[in-house]
Short mmCIF file of C-alpha atoms in Angstrom, two decimals:
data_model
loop_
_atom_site.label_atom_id
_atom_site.label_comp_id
_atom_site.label_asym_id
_atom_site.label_seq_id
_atom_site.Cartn_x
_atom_site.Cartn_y
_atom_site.Cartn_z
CA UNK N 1 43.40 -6.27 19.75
CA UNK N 2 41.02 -4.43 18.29
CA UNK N 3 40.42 -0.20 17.86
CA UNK N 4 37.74 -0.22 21.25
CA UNK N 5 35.70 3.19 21.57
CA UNK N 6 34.43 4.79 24.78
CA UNK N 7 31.31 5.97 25.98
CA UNK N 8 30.52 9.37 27.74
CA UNK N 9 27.08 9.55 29.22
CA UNK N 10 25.80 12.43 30.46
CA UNK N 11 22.77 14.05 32.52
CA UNK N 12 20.62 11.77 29.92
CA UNK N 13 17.13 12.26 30.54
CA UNK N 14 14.23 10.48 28.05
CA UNK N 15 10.32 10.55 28.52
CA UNK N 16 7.72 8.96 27.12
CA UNK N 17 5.21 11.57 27.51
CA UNK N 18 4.57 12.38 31.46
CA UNK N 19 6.84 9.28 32.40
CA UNK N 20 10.48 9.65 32.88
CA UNK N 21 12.35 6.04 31.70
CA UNK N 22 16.14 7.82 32.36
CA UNK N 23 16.61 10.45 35.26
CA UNK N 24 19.79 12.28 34.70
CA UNK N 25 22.00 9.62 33.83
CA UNK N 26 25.87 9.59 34.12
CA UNK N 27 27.89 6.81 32.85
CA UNK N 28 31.78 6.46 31.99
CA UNK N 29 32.52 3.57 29.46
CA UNK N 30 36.16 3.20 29.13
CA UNK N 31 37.77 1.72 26.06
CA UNK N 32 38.32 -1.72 25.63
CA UNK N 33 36.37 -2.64 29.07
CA UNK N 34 32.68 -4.86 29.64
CA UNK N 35 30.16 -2.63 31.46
CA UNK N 36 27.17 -4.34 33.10
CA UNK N 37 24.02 -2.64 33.52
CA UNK N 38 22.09 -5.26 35.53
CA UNK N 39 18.47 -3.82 37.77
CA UNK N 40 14.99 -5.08 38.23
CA UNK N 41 12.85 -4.62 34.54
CA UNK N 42 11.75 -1.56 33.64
CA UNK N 43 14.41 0.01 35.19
CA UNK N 44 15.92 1.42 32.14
CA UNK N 45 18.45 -0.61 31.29
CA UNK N 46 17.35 -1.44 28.08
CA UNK N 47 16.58 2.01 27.34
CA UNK N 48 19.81 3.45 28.31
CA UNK N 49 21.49 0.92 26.11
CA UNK N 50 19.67 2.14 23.09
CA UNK N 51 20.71 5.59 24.02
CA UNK N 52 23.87 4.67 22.86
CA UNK N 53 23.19 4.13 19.06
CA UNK N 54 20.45 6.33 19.43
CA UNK N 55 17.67 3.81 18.34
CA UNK N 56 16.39 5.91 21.35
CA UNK N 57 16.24 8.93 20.94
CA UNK N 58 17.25 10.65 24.53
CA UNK N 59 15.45 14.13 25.46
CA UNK N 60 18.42 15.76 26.99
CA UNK N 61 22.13 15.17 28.12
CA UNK N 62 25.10 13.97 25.83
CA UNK N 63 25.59 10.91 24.68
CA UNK N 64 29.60 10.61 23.44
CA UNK N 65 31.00 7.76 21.42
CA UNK N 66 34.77 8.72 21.22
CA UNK N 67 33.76 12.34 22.39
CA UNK N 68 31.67 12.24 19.15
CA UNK N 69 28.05 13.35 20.47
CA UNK N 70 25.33 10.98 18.75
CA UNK N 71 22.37 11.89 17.77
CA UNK N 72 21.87 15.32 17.87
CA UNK N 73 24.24 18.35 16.39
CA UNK N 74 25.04 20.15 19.62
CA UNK N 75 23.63 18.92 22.62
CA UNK N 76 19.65 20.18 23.32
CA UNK N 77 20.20 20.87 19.24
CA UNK N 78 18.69 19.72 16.22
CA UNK N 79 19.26 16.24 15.33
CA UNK N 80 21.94 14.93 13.27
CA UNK N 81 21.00 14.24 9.61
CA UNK N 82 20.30 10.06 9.09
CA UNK N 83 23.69 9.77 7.03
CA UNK N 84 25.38 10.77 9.83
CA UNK N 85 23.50 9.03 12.00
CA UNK N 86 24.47 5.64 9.81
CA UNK N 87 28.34 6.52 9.97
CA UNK N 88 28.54 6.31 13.46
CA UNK N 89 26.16 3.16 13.73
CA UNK N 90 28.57 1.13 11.52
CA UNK N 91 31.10 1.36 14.41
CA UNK N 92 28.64 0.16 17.01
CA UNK N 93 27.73 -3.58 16.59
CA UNK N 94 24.21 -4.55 18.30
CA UNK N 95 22.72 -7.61 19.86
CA UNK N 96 19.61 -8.04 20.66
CA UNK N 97 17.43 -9.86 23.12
CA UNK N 98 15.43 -11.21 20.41
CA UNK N 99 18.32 -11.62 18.01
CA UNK N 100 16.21 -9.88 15.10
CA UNK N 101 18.00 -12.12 11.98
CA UNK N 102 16.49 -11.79 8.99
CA UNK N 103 14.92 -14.71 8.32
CA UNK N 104 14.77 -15.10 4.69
CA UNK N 105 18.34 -14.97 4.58
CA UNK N 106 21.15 -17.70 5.69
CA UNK N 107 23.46 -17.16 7.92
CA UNK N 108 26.03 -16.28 5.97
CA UNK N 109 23.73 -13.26 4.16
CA UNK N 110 23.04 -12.13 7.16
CA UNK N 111 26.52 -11.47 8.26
CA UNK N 112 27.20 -10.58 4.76
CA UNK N 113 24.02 -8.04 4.45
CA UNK N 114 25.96 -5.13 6.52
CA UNK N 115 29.33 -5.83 4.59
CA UNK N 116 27.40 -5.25 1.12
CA UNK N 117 25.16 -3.06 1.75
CA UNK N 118 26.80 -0.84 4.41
CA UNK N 119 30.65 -1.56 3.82
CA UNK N 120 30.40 -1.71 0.09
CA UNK N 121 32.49 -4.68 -0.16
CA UNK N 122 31.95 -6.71 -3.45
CA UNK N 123 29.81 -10.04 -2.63
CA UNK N 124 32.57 -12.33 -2.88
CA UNK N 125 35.08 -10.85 -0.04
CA UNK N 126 31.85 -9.97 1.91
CA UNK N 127 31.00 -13.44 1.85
CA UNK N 128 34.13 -14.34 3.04
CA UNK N 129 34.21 -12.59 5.80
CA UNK N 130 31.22 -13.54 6.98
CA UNK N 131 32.36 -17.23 6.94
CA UNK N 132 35.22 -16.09 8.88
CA UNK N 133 32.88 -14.20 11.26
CA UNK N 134 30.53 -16.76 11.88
CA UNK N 135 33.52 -19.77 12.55
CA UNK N 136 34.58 -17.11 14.73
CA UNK N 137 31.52 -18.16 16.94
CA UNK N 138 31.81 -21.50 16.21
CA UNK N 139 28.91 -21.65 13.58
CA UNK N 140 31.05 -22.26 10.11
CA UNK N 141 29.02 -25.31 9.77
CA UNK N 142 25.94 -23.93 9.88
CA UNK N 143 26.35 -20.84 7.12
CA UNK N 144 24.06 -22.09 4.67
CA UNK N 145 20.98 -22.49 7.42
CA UNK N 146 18.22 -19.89 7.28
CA UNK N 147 17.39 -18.76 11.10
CA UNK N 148 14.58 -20.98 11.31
CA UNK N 149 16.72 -23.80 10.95
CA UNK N 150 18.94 -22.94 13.68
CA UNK N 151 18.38 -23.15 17.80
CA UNK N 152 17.81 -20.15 19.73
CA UNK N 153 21.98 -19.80 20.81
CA UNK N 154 23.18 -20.85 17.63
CA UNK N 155 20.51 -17.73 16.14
CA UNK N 156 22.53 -15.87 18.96
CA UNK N 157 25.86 -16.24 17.89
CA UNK N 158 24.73 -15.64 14.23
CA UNK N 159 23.74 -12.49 15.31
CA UNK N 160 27.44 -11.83 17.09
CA UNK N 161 28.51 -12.85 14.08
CA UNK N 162 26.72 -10.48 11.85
CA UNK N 163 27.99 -7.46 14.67
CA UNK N 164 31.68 -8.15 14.65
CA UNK N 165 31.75 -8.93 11.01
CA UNK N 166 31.30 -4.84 11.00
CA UNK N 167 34.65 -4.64 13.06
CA UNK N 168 33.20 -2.80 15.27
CA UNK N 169 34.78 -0.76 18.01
CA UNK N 170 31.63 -0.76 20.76
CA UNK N 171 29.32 -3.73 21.25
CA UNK N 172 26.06 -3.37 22.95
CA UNK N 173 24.29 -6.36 24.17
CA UNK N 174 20.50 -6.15 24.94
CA UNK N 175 19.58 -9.06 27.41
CA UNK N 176 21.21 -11.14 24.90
CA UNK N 177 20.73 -14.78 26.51
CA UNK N 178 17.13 -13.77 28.01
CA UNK N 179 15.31 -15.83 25.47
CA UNK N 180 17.38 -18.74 25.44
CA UNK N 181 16.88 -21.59 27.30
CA UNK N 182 19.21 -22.39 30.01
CA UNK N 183 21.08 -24.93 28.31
CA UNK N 184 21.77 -22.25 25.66
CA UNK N 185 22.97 -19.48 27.64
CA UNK N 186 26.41 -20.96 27.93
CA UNK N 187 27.52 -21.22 24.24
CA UNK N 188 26.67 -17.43 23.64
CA UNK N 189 27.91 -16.08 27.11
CA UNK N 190 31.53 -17.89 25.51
CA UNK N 191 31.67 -15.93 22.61
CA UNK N 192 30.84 -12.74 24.81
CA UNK N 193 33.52 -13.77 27.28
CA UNK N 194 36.34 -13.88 24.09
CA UNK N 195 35.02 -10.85 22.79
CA UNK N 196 35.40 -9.33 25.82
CA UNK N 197 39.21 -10.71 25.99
CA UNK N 198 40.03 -9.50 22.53
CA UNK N 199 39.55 -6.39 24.49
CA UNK N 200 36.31 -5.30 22.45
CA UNK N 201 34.74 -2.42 24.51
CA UNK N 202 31.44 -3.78 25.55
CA UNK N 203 28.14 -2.97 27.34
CA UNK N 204 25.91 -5.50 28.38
CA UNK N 205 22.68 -5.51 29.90
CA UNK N 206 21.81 -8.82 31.41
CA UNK N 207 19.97 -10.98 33.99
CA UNK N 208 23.32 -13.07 34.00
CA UNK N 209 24.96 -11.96 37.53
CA UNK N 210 27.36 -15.04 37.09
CA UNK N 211 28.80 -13.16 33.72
CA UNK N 212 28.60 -9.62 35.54
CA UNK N 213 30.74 -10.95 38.61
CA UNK N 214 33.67 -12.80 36.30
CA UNK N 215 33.85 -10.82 33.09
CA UNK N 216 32.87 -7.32 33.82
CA UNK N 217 35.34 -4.63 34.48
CA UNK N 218 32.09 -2.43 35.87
CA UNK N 219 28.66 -3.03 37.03
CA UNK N 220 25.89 -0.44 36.91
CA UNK N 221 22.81 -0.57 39.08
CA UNK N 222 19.70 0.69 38.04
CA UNK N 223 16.37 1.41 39.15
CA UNK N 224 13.23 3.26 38.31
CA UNK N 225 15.36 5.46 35.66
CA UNK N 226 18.23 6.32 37.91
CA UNK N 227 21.51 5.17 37.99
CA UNK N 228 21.90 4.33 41.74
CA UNK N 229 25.87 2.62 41.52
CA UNK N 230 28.89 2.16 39.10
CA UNK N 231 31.39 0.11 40.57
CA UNK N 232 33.21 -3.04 40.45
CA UNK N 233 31.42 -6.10 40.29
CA UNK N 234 32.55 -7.07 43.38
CA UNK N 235 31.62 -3.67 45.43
CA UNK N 236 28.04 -4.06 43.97
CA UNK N 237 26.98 -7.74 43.64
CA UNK N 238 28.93 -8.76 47.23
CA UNK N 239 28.99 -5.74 49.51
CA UNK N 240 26.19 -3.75 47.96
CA UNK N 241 25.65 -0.85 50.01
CA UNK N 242 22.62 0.71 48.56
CA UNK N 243 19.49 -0.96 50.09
CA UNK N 244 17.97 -0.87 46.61
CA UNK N 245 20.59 -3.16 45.44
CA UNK N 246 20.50 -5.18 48.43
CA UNK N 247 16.90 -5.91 47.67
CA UNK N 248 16.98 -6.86 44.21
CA UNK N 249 20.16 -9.17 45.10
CA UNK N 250 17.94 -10.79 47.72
CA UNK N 251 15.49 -11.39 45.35
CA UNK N 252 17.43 -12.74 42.76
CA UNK N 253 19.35 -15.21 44.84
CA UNK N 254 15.52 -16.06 46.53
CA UNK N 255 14.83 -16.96 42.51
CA UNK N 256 17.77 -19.21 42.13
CA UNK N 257 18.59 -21.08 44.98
CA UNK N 258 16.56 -24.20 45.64
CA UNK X 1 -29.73 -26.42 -24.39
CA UNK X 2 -28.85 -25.61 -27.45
CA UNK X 3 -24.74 -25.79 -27.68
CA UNK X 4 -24.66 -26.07 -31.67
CA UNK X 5 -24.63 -21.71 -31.47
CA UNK X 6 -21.14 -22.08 -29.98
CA UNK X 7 -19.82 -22.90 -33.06
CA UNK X 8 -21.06 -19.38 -34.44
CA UNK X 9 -19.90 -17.74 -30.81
CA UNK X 10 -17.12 -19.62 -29.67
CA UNK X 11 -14.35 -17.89 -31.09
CA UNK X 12 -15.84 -14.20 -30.05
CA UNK X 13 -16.55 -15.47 -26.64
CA UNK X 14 -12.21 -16.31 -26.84
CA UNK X 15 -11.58 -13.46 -27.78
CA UNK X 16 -13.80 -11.81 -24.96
CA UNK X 17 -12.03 -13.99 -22.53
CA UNK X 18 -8.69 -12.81 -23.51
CA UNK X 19 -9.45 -9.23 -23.15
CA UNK X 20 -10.74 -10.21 -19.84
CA UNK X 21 -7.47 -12.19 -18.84
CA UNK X 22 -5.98 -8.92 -20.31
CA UNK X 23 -7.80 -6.52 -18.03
CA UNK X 24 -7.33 -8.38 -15.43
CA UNK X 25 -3.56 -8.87 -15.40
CA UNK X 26 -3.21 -5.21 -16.24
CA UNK X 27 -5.65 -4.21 -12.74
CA UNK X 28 -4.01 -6.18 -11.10
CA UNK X 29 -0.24 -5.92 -11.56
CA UNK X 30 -0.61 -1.90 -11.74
CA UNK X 31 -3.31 -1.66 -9.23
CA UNK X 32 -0.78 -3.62 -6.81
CA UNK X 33 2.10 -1.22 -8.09
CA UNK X 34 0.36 1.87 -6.94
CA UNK X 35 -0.65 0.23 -4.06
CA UNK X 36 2.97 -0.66 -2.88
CA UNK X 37 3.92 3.15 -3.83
CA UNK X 38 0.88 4.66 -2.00
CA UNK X 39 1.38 1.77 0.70
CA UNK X 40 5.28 3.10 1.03
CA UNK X 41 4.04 6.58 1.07
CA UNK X 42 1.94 6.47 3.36
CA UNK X 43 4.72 4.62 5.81
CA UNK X 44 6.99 7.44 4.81
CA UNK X 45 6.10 10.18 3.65
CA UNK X 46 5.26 13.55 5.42
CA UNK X 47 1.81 14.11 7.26
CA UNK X 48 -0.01 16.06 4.29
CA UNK X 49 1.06 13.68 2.08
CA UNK X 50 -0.83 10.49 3.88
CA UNK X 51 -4.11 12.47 5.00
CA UNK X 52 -4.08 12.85 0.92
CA UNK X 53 -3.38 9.42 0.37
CA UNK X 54 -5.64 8.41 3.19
CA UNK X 55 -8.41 10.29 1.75
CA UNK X 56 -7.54 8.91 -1.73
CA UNK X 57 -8.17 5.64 -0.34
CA UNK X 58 -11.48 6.33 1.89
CA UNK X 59 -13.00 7.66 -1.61
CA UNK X 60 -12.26 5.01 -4.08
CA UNK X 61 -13.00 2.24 -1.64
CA UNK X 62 -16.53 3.77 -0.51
CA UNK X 63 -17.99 4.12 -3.96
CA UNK X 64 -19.14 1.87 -6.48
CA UNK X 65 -16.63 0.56 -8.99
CA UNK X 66 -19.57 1.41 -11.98
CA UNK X 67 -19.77 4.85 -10.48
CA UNK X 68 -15.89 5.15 -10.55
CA UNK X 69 -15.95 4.08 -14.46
CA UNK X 70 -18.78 6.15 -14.85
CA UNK X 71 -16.94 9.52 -13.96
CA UNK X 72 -13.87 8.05 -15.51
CA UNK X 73 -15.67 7.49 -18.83
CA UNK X 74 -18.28 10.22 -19.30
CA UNK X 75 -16.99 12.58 -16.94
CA UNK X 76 -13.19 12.48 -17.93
CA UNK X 77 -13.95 14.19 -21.51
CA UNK X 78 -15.26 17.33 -19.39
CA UNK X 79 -11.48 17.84 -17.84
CA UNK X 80 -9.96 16.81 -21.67
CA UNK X 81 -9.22 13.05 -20.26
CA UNK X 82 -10.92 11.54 -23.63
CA UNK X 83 -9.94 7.70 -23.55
CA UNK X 84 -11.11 4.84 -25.20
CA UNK X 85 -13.57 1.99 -23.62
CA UNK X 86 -10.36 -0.46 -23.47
CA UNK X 87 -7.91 2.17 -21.99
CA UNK X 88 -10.58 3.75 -19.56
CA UNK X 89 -11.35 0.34 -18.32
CA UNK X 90 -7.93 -0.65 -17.36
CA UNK X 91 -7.14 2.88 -15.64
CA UNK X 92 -10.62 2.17 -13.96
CA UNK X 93 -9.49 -1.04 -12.63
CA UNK X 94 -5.70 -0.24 -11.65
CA UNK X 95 -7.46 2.74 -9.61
CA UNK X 96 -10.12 0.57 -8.05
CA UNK X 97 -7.91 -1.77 -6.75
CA UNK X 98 -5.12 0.17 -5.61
CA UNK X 99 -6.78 1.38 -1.76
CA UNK X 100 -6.90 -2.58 -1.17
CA UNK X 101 -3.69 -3.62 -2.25
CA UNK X 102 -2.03 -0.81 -0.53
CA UNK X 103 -4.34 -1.25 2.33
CA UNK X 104 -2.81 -5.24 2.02
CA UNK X 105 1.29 -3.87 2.28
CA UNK X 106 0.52 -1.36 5.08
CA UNK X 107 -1.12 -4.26 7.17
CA UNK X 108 1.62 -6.92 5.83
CA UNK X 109 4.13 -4.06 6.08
CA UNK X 110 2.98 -3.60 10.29
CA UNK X 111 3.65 -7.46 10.22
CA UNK X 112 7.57 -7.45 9.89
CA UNK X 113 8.73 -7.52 13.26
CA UNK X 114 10.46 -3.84 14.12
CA UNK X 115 13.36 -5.65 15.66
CA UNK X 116 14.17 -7.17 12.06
CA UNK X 117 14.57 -3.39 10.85
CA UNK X 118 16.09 -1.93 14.28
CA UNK X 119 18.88 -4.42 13.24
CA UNK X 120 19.11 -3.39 10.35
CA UNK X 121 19.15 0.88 11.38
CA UNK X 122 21.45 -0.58 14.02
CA UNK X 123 24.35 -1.57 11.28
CA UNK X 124 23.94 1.31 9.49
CA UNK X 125 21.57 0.79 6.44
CA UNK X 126 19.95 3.25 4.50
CA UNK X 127 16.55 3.36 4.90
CA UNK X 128 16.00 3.18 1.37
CA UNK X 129 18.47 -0.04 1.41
CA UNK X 130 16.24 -1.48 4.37
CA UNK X 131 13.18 -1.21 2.54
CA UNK X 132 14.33 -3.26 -0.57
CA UNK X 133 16.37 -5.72 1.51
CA UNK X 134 14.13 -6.56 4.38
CA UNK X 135 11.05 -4.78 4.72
CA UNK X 136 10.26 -5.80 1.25
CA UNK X 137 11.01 -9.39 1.07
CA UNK X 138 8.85 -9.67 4.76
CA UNK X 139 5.99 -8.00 3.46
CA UNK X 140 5.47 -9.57 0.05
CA UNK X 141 5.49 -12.64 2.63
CA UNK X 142 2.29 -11.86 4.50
CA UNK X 143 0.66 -10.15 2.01
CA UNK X 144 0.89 -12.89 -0.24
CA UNK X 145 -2.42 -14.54 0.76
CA UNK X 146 -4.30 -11.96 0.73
CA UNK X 147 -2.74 -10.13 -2.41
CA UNK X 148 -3.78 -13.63 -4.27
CA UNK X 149 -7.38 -13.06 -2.60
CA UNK X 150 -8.20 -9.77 -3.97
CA UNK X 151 -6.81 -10.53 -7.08
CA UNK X 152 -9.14 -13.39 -7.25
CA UNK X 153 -11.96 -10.38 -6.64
CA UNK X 154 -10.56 -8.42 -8.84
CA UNK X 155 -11.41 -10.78 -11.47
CA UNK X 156 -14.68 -10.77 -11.33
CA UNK X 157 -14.76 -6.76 -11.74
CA UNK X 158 -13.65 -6.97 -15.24
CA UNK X 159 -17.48 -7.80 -16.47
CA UNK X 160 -18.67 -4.17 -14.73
CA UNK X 161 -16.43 -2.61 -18.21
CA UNK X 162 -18.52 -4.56 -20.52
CA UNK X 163 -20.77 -1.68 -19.62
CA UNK X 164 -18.63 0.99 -20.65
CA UNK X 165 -18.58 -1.79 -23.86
CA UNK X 166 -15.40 -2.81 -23.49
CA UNK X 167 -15.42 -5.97 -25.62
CA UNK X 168 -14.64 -8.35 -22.74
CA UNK X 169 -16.09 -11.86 -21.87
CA UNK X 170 -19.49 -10.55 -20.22
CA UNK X 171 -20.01 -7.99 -23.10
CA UNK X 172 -19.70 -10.51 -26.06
CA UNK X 173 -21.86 -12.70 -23.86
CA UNK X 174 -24.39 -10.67 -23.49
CA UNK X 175 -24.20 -10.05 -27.51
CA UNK X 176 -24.81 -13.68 -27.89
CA UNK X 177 -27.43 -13.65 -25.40
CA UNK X 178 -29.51 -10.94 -26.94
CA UNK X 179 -28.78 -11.58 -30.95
CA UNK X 180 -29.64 -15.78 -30.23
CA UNK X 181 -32.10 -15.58 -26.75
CA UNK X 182 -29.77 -18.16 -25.63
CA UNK X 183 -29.25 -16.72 -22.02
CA UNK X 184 -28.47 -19.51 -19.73
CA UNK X 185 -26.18 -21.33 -22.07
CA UNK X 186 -24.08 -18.06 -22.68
CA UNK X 187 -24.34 -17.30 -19.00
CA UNK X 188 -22.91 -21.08 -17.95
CA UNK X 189 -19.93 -20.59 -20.45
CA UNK X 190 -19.24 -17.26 -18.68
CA UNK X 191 -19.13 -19.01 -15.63
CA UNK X 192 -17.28 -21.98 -16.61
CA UNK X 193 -14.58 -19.21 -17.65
CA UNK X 194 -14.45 -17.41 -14.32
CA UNK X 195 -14.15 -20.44 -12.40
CA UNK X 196 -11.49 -22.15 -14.53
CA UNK X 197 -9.18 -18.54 -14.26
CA UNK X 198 -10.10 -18.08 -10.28
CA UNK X 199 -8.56 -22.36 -9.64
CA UNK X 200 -6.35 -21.22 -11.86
CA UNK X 201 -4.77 -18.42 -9.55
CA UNK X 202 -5.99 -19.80 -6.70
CA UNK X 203 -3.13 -22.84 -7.54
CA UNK X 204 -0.32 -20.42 -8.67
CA UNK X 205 -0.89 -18.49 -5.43
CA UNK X 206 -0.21 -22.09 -3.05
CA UNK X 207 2.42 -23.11 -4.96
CA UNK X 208 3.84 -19.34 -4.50
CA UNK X 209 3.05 -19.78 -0.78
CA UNK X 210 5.11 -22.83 -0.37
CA UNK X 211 7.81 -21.83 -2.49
CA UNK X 212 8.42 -18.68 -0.89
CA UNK X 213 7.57 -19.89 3.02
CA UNK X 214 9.93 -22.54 2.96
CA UNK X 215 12.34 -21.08 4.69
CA UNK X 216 10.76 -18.94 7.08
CA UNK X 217 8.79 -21.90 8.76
CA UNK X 218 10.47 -23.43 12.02
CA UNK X 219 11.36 -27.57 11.60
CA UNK X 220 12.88 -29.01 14.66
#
């Protein structure tokens, strides 16, 4: 098991100039559970997710990691100073939709990178973590591969790889299997689905409703900035009561069936 | 023609060509270094600081290189900066080339994609750790091509000092030119030079290209 954090979101509002992307969000994250924020694009998904680590910055409202508010001070304050900032990012593994490797390093330096240059560990035990850390997600063949050399899931899992190998105690997932093709999605959403049963304290936003349903312990709806349901996945992705959801349900199952 | 003079000339004209090989190595390895620091700077730094830098660069790239040397040479003495032909020369050329080669990072720098240093930020580097690591590494990438470019026009700058008499290629040229009347032969060497040190770079700067690409190019 590992040390799992939890998130406190509250009355988060963000702007880019006159347009409001959050409206007064609340959000509980317990420790140890998967949150799904699922919602038509541009809803804010994406953007509440980056609240989190604060590679948004949010206008107003508390965001709480382990009643830790990131980010700023005091809340409405002045932010917090960058090394501060980095201490509390080094708990908080990310994944992203595009899985952002760094593509003149291998595999295995870029699940080292963090463990060097952020964890101070000497090369050699960094390096062997990271080969740990990537068979972890099945890729200990492929360590010495730089990105390029790699498929789109398999660039995925590197990129797990190079989160956990933090030990972190929050993973966020940004539409992490949106640019994979289909075949791909699987292979990634497996390593999600053991994170999630190490008990790993996870938020994911995704397109994936089939993940949502099975491994989620909570699904958020969103729309147009606002948070319109927390629930469980059942409540919201069977007997959705909100006609919002209802809609977007229709359309999605409109998109897949044929 | 007349090549029997080269006999008299030749080694002078070497000599001019190393200074020129000189000058240019120096331009361009400290113009590039000033460019990366005002390139950096101007990513970085606070507001005042990059209208200064911004206006830095406007000015050097809108005049004249001979102007530049000019104020450098004759005007310098006026605010107690007394330097030598040689010395003036390769200041003159590191600052003439620094607004394009920073002008080269900021565009190569806009070229690494944000995500690359988001996940980076994201695990908790330093900023200063994120520039050496990754931004770095990227942006030498995509500059490359074009830092080899410039430096190939930076080259053929170096003859503007023989008029400030620095004893480069074009100055003991034009030595030989006026003391034997033998213009187009002199001229022709000087080109023959110039050409063999431009395929010369030129080459380096593929090979560099390939070396350093190898790994960044997608083979499925």
């Amino acid at each position: 098991m590992v040390q799992a954090s939890s998130v406190e979101i509250r009355k988060v509002n963000k702007f880019y100039g006159p347009f409001q992307a959050l409206k007064d969000i609340d959000l509980s994250v317990p420790p140890g559970k998967v949150t799904c924020l699922i919602g038509p694009s541009g809803s804010g998904k994406s953007t509440l997710l980056r609240c989190i680590n604060f590679l948004e910055e949010y206008d107003s409202g508390e965001v709480r990691i382990d009643d830790q508010l990131i980010g700023y001070e005091v809340p409405g304050g002045r932010k917090m100073p960058a090394r501060k900032l980095r201490e509390m990012r080094r708990s908080i593994g990310m994944v992203f939709q595009q899985f952002n490797l760094w593509p003149h390093m291998t595999a295995q330096e870029n699940v080292a990178e963090g463990l060097i240059r952020v964890r101070g560990l000497p090369r050699a035990e960094a390096a062997d973590r990271a080969v740990e850390a990537l068979r972890k997600v099945g890729l200990g063949d492929k360590m010495a591969n730089h990105p390029a050399r790699l498929s789109g899931g398999q660039q995925q899992r590197v990129a797990i790889a190079r989160a956990i190998a933090m030990e972190p105690q929050l993973m966020l997932f940004d539409e992490p299997t949106s640019a994979l093709d289909p075949e791909l999605v699987g292979e990634v959403l497996n390593v999600m689905k053991t994170l999630a049963g190490e008990g790993m304290t996870m938020v994911v936003v995704t397109h994936e409703m089939g993940f949502a349903a099975h491994v989620a312990d909570q699904v958020a709806f969103m729309e147009a900035g606002e948070l319109v349901a927390v629930d469980a996945p059942a409540r919201i992705l069977h007997q959705p009561e909100d006609p919002r959801i209802q809609g977007f349900l229709r359309t999605y199952h409109e998109r897949n069936a044929f | 023609m007349e090549w029997s003079i080269f006999q008299q000339y030749g080694p002078m004209l070497l000599r001019g060509f190393q200074i020129t090989v000189f000058c240019w190595l120096f331009g361009t390895i400290f113009g590039m270094i000033l460019g990366l620091l005002i390139a950096l700077a101007q990513r970085y730094g606070v507001k005042p600081v990059r209208w200064l830098l911004q206006a830095y660069i406007e000015i050097i790239r809108g005049t004249p290189f001979l102007v530049q040397l000019f104020v450098l040479y004759y005007g310098g003495p006026l605010i107690g900066l007394r330097l030598d032909a040689l010395p003036a020369g390769l200041l003159g050329l590191t600052i003439y080339g620094s607004p394009y080669f920073a002008e080269i990072f900021r565009s190569a720098f806009r070229a690494v994609p944000h995500g690359q240093i988001e996940a980076a930020r994201a695990i908790g580097m330093a900023e200063v750790s994120i520039i050496r690591r990754i931004l770095l590494p990227l942006g030498l990438v995509s500059a490359l091509p074009a830092l080899v470019n410039f430096s190939i026009i930076l080259t053929k700058e170096t003859v503007i000092l023989s008029i400030i008499t620095v004893p480069e290629l074009m100055y003991q040229v034009q030595r030989m030119s006026t003391e034997t009347f033998r213009y187009l032969e002199a001229n022709l060497v000087l080109a023959l030079f110039f050409w063999a040190l431009v395929e010369l770079i030129s080459r380096v700067g593929r090979r560099l290209e390939i070396r350093i690409t190898k790994h960044l190019i997608e083979r499925t």
